[in-house]
Coordinates of N, CA and C in Angstrom, one line a residue:
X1 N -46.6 2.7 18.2 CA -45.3 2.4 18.7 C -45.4 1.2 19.7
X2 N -46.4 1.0 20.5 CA -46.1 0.2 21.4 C -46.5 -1.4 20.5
X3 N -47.5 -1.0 19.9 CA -47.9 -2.2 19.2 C -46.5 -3.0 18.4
X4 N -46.0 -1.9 17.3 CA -44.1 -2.6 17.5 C -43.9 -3.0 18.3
X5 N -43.4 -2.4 19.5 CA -43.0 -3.6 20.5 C -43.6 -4.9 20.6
X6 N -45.0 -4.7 20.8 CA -45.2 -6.1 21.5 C -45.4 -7.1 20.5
X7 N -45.4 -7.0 19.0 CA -44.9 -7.9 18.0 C -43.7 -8.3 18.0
X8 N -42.9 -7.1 18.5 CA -41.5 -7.9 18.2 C -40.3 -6.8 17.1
X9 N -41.5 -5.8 16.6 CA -40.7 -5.3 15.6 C -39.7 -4.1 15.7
X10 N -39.8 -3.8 17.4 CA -38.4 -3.0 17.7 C -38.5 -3.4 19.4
X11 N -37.5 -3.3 19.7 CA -36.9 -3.8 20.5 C -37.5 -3.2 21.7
X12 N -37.5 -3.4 23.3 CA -37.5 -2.5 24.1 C -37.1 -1.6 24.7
X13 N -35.6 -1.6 24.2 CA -34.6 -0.2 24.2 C -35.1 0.8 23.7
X14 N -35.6 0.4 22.0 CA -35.8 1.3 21.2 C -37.5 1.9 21.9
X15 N -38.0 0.8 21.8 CA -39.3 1.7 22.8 C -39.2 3.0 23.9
X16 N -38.6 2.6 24.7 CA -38.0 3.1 25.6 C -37.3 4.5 25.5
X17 N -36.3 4.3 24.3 CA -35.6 5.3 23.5 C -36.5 6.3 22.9
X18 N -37.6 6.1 22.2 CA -38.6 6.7 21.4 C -39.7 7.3 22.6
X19 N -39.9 6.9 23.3 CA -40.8 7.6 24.6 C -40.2 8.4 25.3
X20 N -38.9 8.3 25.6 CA -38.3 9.2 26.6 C -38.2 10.4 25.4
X21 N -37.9 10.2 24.1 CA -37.6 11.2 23.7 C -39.5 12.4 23.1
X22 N -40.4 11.1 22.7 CA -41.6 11.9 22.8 C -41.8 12.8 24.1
X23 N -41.6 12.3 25.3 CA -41.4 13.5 26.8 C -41.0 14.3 26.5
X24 N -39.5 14.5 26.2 CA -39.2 15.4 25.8 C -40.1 16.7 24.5
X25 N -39.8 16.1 23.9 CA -40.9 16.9 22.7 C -41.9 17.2 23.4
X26 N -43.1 16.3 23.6 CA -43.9 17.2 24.4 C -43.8 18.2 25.7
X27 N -43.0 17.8 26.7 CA -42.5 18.7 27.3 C -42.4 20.5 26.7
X28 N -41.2 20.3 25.3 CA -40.8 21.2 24.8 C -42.0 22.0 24.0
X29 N -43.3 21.3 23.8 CA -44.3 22.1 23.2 C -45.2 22.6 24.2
X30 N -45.2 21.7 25.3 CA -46.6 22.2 26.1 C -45.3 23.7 26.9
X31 N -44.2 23.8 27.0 CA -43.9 25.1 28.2 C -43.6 26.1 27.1
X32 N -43.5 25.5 25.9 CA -43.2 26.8 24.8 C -44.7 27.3 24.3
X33 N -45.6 26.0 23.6 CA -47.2 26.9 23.1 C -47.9 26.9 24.0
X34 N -48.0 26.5 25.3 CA -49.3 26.4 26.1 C -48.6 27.6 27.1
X35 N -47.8 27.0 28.2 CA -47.4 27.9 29.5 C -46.5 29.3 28.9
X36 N -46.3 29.4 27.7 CA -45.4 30.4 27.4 C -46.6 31.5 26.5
X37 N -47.4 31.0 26.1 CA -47.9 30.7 24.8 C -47.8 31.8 23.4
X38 N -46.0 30.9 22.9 CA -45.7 31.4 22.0 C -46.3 30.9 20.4
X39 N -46.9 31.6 20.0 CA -47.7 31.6 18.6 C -47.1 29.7 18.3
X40 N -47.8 29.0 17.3 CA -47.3 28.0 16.2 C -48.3 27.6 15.7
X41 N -48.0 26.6 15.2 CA -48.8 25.6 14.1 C -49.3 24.8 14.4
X42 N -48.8 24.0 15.8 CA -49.3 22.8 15.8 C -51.1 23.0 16.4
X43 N -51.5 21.8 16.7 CA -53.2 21.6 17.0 C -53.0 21.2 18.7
X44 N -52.6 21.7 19.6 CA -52.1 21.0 20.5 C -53.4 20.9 21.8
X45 N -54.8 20.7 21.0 CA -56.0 21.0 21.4 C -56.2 19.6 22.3
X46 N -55.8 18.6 22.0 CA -56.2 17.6 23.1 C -54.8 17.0 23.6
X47 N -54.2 17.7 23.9 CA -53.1 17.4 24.9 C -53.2 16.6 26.0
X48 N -54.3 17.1 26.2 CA -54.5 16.9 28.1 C -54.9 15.0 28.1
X49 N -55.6 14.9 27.1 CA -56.3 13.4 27.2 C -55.0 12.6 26.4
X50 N -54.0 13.5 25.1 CA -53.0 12.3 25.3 C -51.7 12.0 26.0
X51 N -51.5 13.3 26.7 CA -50.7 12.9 28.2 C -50.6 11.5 28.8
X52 N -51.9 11.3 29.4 CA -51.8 9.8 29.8 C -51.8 8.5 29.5
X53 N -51.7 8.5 27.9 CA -51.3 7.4 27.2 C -50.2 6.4 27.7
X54 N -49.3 7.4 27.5 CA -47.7 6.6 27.5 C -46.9 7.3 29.0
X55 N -47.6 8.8 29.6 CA -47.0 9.3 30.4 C -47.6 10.1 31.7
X56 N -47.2 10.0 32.8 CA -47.8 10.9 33.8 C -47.9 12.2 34.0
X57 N -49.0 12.5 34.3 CA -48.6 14.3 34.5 C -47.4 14.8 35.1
X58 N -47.4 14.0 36.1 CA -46.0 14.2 36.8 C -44.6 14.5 35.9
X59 N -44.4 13.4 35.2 CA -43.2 13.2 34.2 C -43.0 14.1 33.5
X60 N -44.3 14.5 33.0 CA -44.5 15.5 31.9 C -43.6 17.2 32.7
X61 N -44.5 17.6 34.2 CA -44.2 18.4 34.8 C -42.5 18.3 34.9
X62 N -42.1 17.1 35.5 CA -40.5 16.9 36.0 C -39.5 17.6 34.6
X63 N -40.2 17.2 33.6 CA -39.5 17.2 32.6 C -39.4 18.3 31.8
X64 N -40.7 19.4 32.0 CA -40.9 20.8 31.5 C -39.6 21.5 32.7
X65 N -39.4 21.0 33.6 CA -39.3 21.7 35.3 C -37.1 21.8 34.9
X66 N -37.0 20.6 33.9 CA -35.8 20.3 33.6 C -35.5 20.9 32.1
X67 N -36.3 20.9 31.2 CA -35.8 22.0 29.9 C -36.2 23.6 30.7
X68 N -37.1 24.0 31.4 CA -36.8 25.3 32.1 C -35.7 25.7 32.2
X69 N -35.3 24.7 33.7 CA -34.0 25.4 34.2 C -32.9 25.1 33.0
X70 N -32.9 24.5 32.1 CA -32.1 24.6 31.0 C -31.9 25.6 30.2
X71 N -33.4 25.9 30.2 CA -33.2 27.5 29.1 C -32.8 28.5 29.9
X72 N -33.3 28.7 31.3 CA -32.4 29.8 32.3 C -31.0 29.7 32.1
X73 N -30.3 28.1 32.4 CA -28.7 28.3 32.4 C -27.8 27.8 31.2
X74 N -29.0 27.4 30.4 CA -28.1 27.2 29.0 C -27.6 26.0 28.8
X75 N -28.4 24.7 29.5 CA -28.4 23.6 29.1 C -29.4 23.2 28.5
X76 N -29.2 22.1 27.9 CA -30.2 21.3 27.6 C -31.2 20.4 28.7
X77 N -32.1 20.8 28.8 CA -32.7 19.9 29.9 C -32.9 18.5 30.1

C-alpha cells in the first residue's frame, strides 16, 4: 500500500483512508480474537511485530478503547 503511494498510484487521501480503516480492522480483531478470545480463523500469530509497521501501540489501544465503549453503548467506535 504504501509503495502505491509513493509511485503515485493512489493518492494520499486514499492512503490515509485505507490505514485508518486497517486500524480499525485490526483493532476489531485483536479485542474480539486476542483480549476476548473469541474462537476464528484467522493466523493472528504475529500481530505484535506487524503492529508497528503503519501503527503505534498506542493507536491500536485508543482505537480498541473506542470500538469497546461502542459495543457497551451501541455505537460504532
Amino acid at each position: 500500500m504504501l509503495d502505491l503511494c509513493r509511485r503515485g498510484e493512489i493518492s494520499k487521501e486514499t492512503f490515509l483512508t485505507v490505514k485508518e480503516d486497517m486500524l480499525r480492522l485490526l483493532a476489531e480483531l485483536y479485542f474480539g480474537y486476542v483480549l476476548r478470545k473469541m474462537p476464528c480463523s484467522y493466523d493472528l500469530s504475529g500481530y505484535k511485530s506487524s503492529i508497528p509497521v503503519f501503527f503505534s501501540n498506542g493507536a491500536v489501544w485508543r482505537m480498541m478503547v473506542r470500538i469497546g465503549f461502542g459495543k457497551i453503548f451501541g455505537r460504532r467506535g
